[in-house]
Short mmCIF file of C-alpha atoms in Angstrom, two decimals:
data_model
loop_
_atom_site.label_atom_id
_atom_site.label_comp_id
_atom_site.label_asym_id
_atom_site.label_seq_id
_atom_site.Cartn_x
_atom_site.Cartn_y
_atom_site.Cartn_z
CA UNK A 29 108.38 113.38 94.02
CA UNK A 30 109.81 109.96 93.33
CA UNK A 31 107.11 107.47 92.37
CA UNK A 32 106.63 104.66 94.86
CA UNK A 33 104.91 102.30 92.41
CA UNK A 34 106.35 100.28 89.57
CA UNK A 35 103.67 101.61 87.21
CA UNK A 36 100.34 103.41 87.12
CA UNK A 37 98.58 100.06 86.69
CA UNK A 38 100.34 98.82 89.84
CA UNK A 39 99.14 101.87 91.77
CA UNK A 40 95.55 101.30 90.67
CA UNK A 41 95.69 97.61 91.61
CA UNK A 42 96.95 98.35 95.12
CA UNK A 43 94.47 101.17 95.64
CA UNK A 44 91.57 99.03 94.44
CA UNK A 45 92.47 96.23 96.84
CA UNK A 46 92.95 98.68 99.70
CA UNK A 47 89.56 100.28 99.14
CA UNK A 48 88.00 96.82 99.33
CA UNK A 49 89.48 96.48 102.84
CA UNK A 50 88.25 99.94 103.77
CA UNK A 51 84.69 99.04 102.73
CA UNK A 52 84.83 96.25 105.32
CA UNK A 53 86.27 98.38 108.12
CA UNK A 54 84.97 96.61 111.22
CA UNK A 55 83.48 99.64 113.01
CA UNK A 56 81.72 102.80 111.87
CA UNK A 57 84.29 105.28 110.60
CA UNK A 58 84.80 108.44 108.64
CA UNK A 59 87.48 108.90 106.00
CA UNK A 60 89.29 112.21 105.59
CA UNK A 61 92.05 113.53 103.37
CA UNK A 62 93.81 116.42 105.07
CA UNK A 63 96.41 118.81 103.64
CA UNK A 64 99.91 118.87 105.15
CA UNK A 65 103.14 120.55 104.17
CA UNK A 66 104.31 117.20 102.76
CA UNK A 67 101.17 116.40 100.81
CA UNK A 68 97.63 115.19 101.34
CA UNK A 69 97.22 112.57 104.06
CA UNK A 70 94.47 109.97 104.34
CA UNK A 71 93.06 109.23 107.81
CA UNK A 72 90.36 106.79 108.98
CA UNK A 73 88.66 107.90 112.20
CA UNK A 74 86.77 105.48 114.47
CA UNK A 75 85.39 105.55 117.98
CA UNK A 76 83.44 107.98 120.17
CA UNK A 77 83.99 111.65 119.40
CA UNK A 78 84.64 112.53 123.03
CA UNK A 79 87.00 109.60 123.72
CA UNK A 80 90.76 110.08 124.23
CA UNK A 81 92.60 110.20 120.87
CA UNK A 82 94.94 107.48 119.64
CA UNK A 83 97.05 107.95 116.50
CA UNK A 84 97.90 104.64 114.76
CA UNK A 85 100.88 104.55 112.39
CA UNK A 86 101.35 101.39 110.32
CA UNK A 87 104.62 99.88 109.13
CA UNK A 88 106.53 100.40 105.92
CA UNK A 89 105.29 98.98 102.61
CA UNK A 90 101.75 98.82 103.93
CA UNK A 91 98.79 101.01 104.94
CA UNK A 92 96.05 101.26 107.55
CA UNK A 93 94.57 97.90 106.56
CA UNK A 94 97.10 96.72 109.16
CA UNK A 95 94.67 97.76 111.91
CA UNK A 96 91.54 95.93 110.76
CA UNK A 97 92.01 93.30 113.45
CA UNK A 98 92.59 95.85 116.23
CA UNK A 99 90.41 98.89 115.71
CA UNK A 100 87.16 97.33 116.94
CA UNK A 101 88.77 96.80 120.35
CA UNK A 102 90.60 100.12 120.64
CA UNK A 103 87.63 102.14 119.36
CA UNK A 104 85.52 100.96 122.30
CA UNK A 105 87.41 103.35 124.58
CA UNK A 106 89.32 105.70 122.25
CA UNK A 107 88.95 107.87 119.19
CA UNK A 108 91.31 106.08 116.80
CA UNK A 109 92.98 107.99 113.97
CA UNK A 110 94.50 105.44 111.57
CA UNK A 111 96.90 107.48 109.44
CA UNK A 112 98.26 106.38 106.07
CA UNK A 113 101.96 107.25 106.29
CA UNK A 114 103.20 109.44 103.44
CA UNK A 115 105.45 107.67 100.98
CA UNK A 116 103.82 104.28 101.55
CA UNK A 117 101.26 102.33 99.47
CA UNK A 118 98.15 103.85 101.02
CA UNK A 119 96.10 106.86 99.99
CA UNK A 120 98.47 109.57 101.22
CA UNK A 121 100.98 111.57 99.19
CA UNK A 122 103.98 109.62 97.83
CA UNK A 123 106.52 112.01 99.37
CA UNK A 124 109.47 110.53 101.27
CA UNK A 125 111.45 113.30 102.96
CA UNK A 126 114.70 112.29 104.71
CA UNK A 127 114.05 110.50 107.98
CA UNK A 128 116.65 112.61 109.78
CA UNK A 129 115.24 115.95 108.67
CA UNK A 130 112.43 116.50 111.16
CA UNK A 131 109.97 116.56 108.26
CA UNK A 132 107.87 113.71 109.64
CA UNK A 133 107.36 115.57 112.90
CA UNK A 134 106.19 118.59 110.88
CA UNK A 135 103.88 116.28 108.95
CA UNK A 136 102.37 114.84 112.13
CA UNK A 137 101.95 118.37 113.50
CA UNK A 138 99.79 119.13 110.47
CA UNK A 139 97.78 115.91 110.82
CA UNK A 140 97.03 116.58 114.48
CA UNK A 141 96.15 120.19 113.74
CA UNK A 142 93.65 119.08 111.07
CA UNK A 143 91.69 117.24 113.78
CA UNK A 144 92.31 119.78 116.53
CA UNK A 145 94.29 117.25 118.59
CA UNK A 146 96.56 118.74 121.23
CA UNK A 147 97.84 115.50 122.74
CA UNK A 148 97.33 111.85 121.84
CA UNK A 149 98.51 108.37 122.58
CA UNK A 150 100.41 106.79 119.69
CA UNK A 151 100.47 103.20 118.47
CA UNK A 152 103.18 102.54 115.90
CA UNK A 153 104.34 99.38 114.12
CA UNK A 154 107.85 98.97 112.69
CA UNK A 155 108.40 102.16 110.64
CA UNK A 156 105.33 103.59 112.39
CA UNK A 157 107.00 102.84 115.72
CA UNK A 158 110.08 104.71 114.56
CA UNK A 159 107.93 107.68 113.52
CA UNK A 160 106.15 107.68 116.90
CA UNK A 161 109.47 107.58 118.76
CA UNK A 162 110.89 110.35 116.60
CA UNK A 163 107.83 112.49 117.25
CA UNK A 164 107.93 111.83 121.00
CA UNK A 165 111.52 113.09 121.16
CA UNK A 166 110.93 116.14 118.95
CA UNK A 167 107.51 117.03 120.42
CA UNK A 168 107.58 115.68 123.98
CA UNK A 169 104.44 117.54 124.98
CA UNK A 170 102.24 116.07 122.26
CA UNK A 171 102.32 112.34 123.14
CA UNK A 172 100.66 110.89 126.26
CA UNK A 173 101.50 107.19 125.75
CA UNK A 174 103.61 105.16 123.34
CA UNK A 175 102.64 101.63 122.30
CA UNK A 176 105.37 100.33 120.01
CA UNK A 177 104.98 97.12 117.99
CA UNK A 178 108.22 95.68 116.57
CA UNK A 179 109.56 99.26 116.52
CA UNK A 180 112.47 100.38 114.40
CA UNK A 181 115.20 102.61 115.75
CA UNK A 182 116.02 100.76 118.98
CA UNK A 183 117.56 97.42 117.99
CA UNK A 184 119.78 97.06 114.94
CA UNK A 185 118.36 96.09 111.57
CA UNK A 186 119.07 92.67 110.13
CA UNK A 187 119.73 91.92 106.48
CA UNK A 188 120.39 88.17 106.25
CA UNK A 189 116.78 87.25 105.47
CA UNK A 190 116.44 90.09 102.97
CA UNK A 191 119.56 88.93 101.13
CA UNK A 192 118.35 85.33 101.21
CA UNK A 193 114.96 86.34 99.84
CA UNK A 194 116.58 87.75 96.70
CA UNK A 195 117.48 84.22 95.62
CA UNK A 196 113.80 83.20 95.81
CA UNK A 197 112.29 86.06 93.81
CA UNK A 198 113.11 84.65 90.33
CA UNK A 199 110.87 81.61 91.02
CA UNK A 200 107.59 83.29 90.15
CA UNK A 201 104.67 83.55 92.54
CA UNK A 202 105.91 80.67 94.68
CA UNK A 203 109.26 82.40 95.07
CA UNK A 204 107.63 85.68 96.05
CA UNK A 205 105.51 84.01 98.70
CA UNK A 206 108.50 82.12 100.05
CA UNK A 207 110.55 85.33 100.10
CA UNK A 208 107.88 87.16 102.11
CA UNK A 209 107.64 84.28 104.59
CA UNK A 210 111.43 84.23 104.96
CA UNK A 211 111.68 87.95 105.62
CA UNK A 212 108.69 88.34 107.94
CA UNK A 213 109.49 85.22 109.92
CA UNK A 214 107.12 82.88 111.76
CA UNK A 215 103.64 83.85 112.89
CA UNK A 216 102.32 81.31 115.38
CA UNK A 217 98.71 80.27 115.64
CA UNK A 218 96.63 82.33 118.03
CA UNK A 219 96.46 79.44 120.47
CA UNK A 220 100.24 79.54 120.88
CA UNK A 221 99.90 83.03 122.33
CA UNK A 222 96.67 82.73 124.30
CA UNK A 223 97.88 79.59 126.02
CA UNK A 224 100.25 81.74 128.09
CA UNK A 225 98.25 84.96 128.40
CA UNK A 226 94.71 86.20 128.72
CA UNK A 227 94.81 87.96 125.35
CA UNK A 228 92.05 86.71 123.08
CA UNK A 229 92.12 89.40 120.41
CA UNK A 230 94.33 88.86 117.40
CA UNK A 231 96.12 91.24 115.08
CA UNK A 232 95.81 91.55 111.34
CA UNK A 233 97.77 88.35 110.68
CA UNK A 234 96.00 85.26 112.07
CA UNK A 235 95.08 81.78 110.94
CA UNK A 236 91.91 83.04 109.25
CA UNK A 237 90.60 83.88 105.81
CA UNK A 238 91.17 87.54 106.68
CA UNK A 239 94.85 86.86 107.28
CA UNK A 240 95.06 85.07 103.93
CA UNK A 241 93.60 88.15 102.25
CA UNK A 242 96.09 90.39 104.00
CA UNK A 243 98.94 88.07 103.02
CA UNK A 244 97.85 88.27 99.38
CA UNK A 245 97.61 92.04 99.72
CA UNK A 246 101.18 92.16 101.06
CA UNK A 247 102.32 90.15 98.04
CA UNK A 248 100.54 92.53 95.68
CA UNK A 249 102.25 95.47 97.39
CA UNK A 250 105.61 93.70 97.21
CA UNK A 251 105.18 93.22 93.46
CA UNK A 252 103.87 96.71 92.86
CA UNK A 253 105.86 99.11 95.05
CA UNK A 254 109.36 100.39 95.53
CA UNK A 255 110.26 99.90 99.18
CA UNK A 256 112.30 102.38 101.15
CA UNK A 257 115.97 101.57 100.83
CA UNK A 258 117.40 103.78 103.55
CA UNK A 259 118.18 102.36 106.98
CA UNK A 260 116.10 103.55 109.91
CA UNK A 261 118.29 105.75 112.14
CA UNK A 262 118.99 104.34 115.61
CA UNK A 263 117.91 106.58 118.46
CA UNK A 264 120.57 107.58 120.97
CA UNK A 265 120.59 106.45 124.59
CA UNK A 266 120.07 110.03 125.73
CA UNK A 267 117.11 110.51 123.40
CA UNK A 268 115.39 107.38 124.67
CA UNK A 269 116.11 108.21 128.32
CA UNK A 270 114.33 111.54 127.90
CA UNK A 271 111.01 109.85 127.12
CA UNK A 272 108.78 110.84 130.01
CA UNK A 273 105.58 109.04 129.00
CA UNK A 274 104.43 105.46 129.65
CA UNK A 275 105.89 103.11 127.04
CA UNK A 276 104.86 99.62 125.94
CA UNK A 277 107.06 97.62 123.56
CA UNK A 278 105.81 94.41 121.94
CA UNK A 279 108.24 92.51 119.72
CA UNK A 280 108.66 89.10 118.12
CA UNK A 281 111.43 86.96 119.56
CA UNK A 282 112.19 85.59 116.07
CA UNK A 283 112.06 88.88 114.17
CA UNK A 284 114.34 88.56 111.11
CA UNK A 285 114.27 92.26 110.23
CA UNK A 286 115.04 93.81 113.63
CA UNK A 287 117.09 92.56 116.57
CA UNK A 288 114.17 92.33 118.98
CA UNK A 289 116.25 91.05 121.88
CA UNK A 290 118.54 94.06 121.60
CA UNK A 291 115.42 96.22 121.45
CA UNK A 292 114.16 94.66 124.68
CA UNK A 293 117.54 95.02 126.42
CA UNK A 294 117.90 98.70 125.50
CA UNK A 295 114.36 99.54 126.55
CA UNK A 296 114.76 97.78 129.91
CA UNK A 297 118.08 99.53 130.53
CA UNK A 298 117.09 103.02 129.41
CA UNK A 299 113.39 103.03 130.32
CA UNK A 300 113.11 100.86 133.45
CA UNK A 301 109.44 101.77 133.90
CA UNK A 302 108.50 100.65 130.38
CA UNK A 303 106.58 97.43 129.78
CA UNK A 304 108.26 94.95 127.42
CA UNK A 305 106.64 91.89 125.86
CA UNK A 306 108.63 89.48 123.69
CA UNK A 307 106.32 87.06 121.90
CA UNK A 308 107.90 83.61 121.41
CA UNK A 309 108.02 81.99 118.01
CA UNK A 310 106.97 85.25 116.39
CA UNK A 311 108.60 87.20 113.57
CA UNK A 312 108.16 90.75 112.35
CA UNK A 313 104.35 90.62 112.28
CA UNK A 314 103.15 89.83 115.80
CA UNK A 315 99.76 88.51 116.81
CA UNK A 316 97.87 88.64 120.07
CA UNK A 317 98.97 92.15 121.01
CA UNK A 318 95.57 93.87 120.78
CA UNK A 319 94.64 93.25 124.41
CA UNK A 320 98.07 94.25 125.70
CA UNK A 321 97.75 97.56 123.87
CA UNK A 322 94.15 98.11 124.96
CA UNK A 323 94.99 97.68 128.64
CA UNK A 324 98.02 99.92 128.23
CA UNK A 325 96.01 102.66 126.51
CA UNK A 326 93.38 102.65 129.24
CA UNK A 327 95.99 102.56 132.01
CA UNK A 328 94.41 99.46 133.54
CA UNK A 329 97.59 97.40 133.44
CA UNK A 330 100.38 99.70 132.31
CA UNK A 331 103.03 97.40 133.77
CA UNK A 332 102.37 94.49 131.41
CA UNK A 333 104.23 91.47 132.79
CA UNK A 334 106.92 89.99 130.60
CA UNK A 335 105.83 87.10 128.44
CA UNK A 336 107.33 83.83 129.70
CA UNK A 337 109.69 83.81 126.69
CA UNK A 338 110.61 87.46 127.06
CA UNK A 339 114.23 86.92 128.11
#
């Protein structure tokens, strides 16, 4: 396996910080490490045992700390399985099989089998959204609902901000912080979102001390890890059309990593019954989506109305 960290000290630093987040997980939870054909996989399980299952897949270059702002809401009505994606800086195996190989679907088969899950709703962010979409197309009978946050694989990837960030990296800690802000794009204050919707919950990135901790954690990961270099494959029109489950897509209108407007256009054209929300003034890390997702998971408002800026 190719190491994903710059050094063993870097791995320990990231793991130590991650475990500090896990100790403050906002709801009662159990932690499990389950064997799969692509290595051990770490899963945090929250919510009532008899509630419908939800599998949460975080984005690339991160881990399940991404869900600390969401799980308390979702676990009220669902059994939430927050899975550390293999090959990312969590507590799962560092293996990174080719994205086009079907290996990630095999991996998710093994994760679901470990918890005796036949079907589940999936929530996926960025890379996690790509993995959920890939699984839904390869295993159409295993997914009941798809909630996709800034998902990869629908709109084209963008590289301008990434290239621009390279010129900032030599300027020490300030440069690293500026590079991360440039790549991830704007993240408006919670009030900017709630002023035009009834969503009061916030995601993991808000104007709070918790968001500052997560931002510092992202910087530590950026310093310590080797990110994936391969481009996320784009799903075909036919593959997307075949999705037969309810779909919710939430994206940031100012995403600098993915063309969110193209994502919205393709989803509306190929999946006319899907719900699409484009958050204005928002980059690759959205806020204010927790309530949208909760209502979608419970089926109370599956047809989420477009955000006023969702053109």
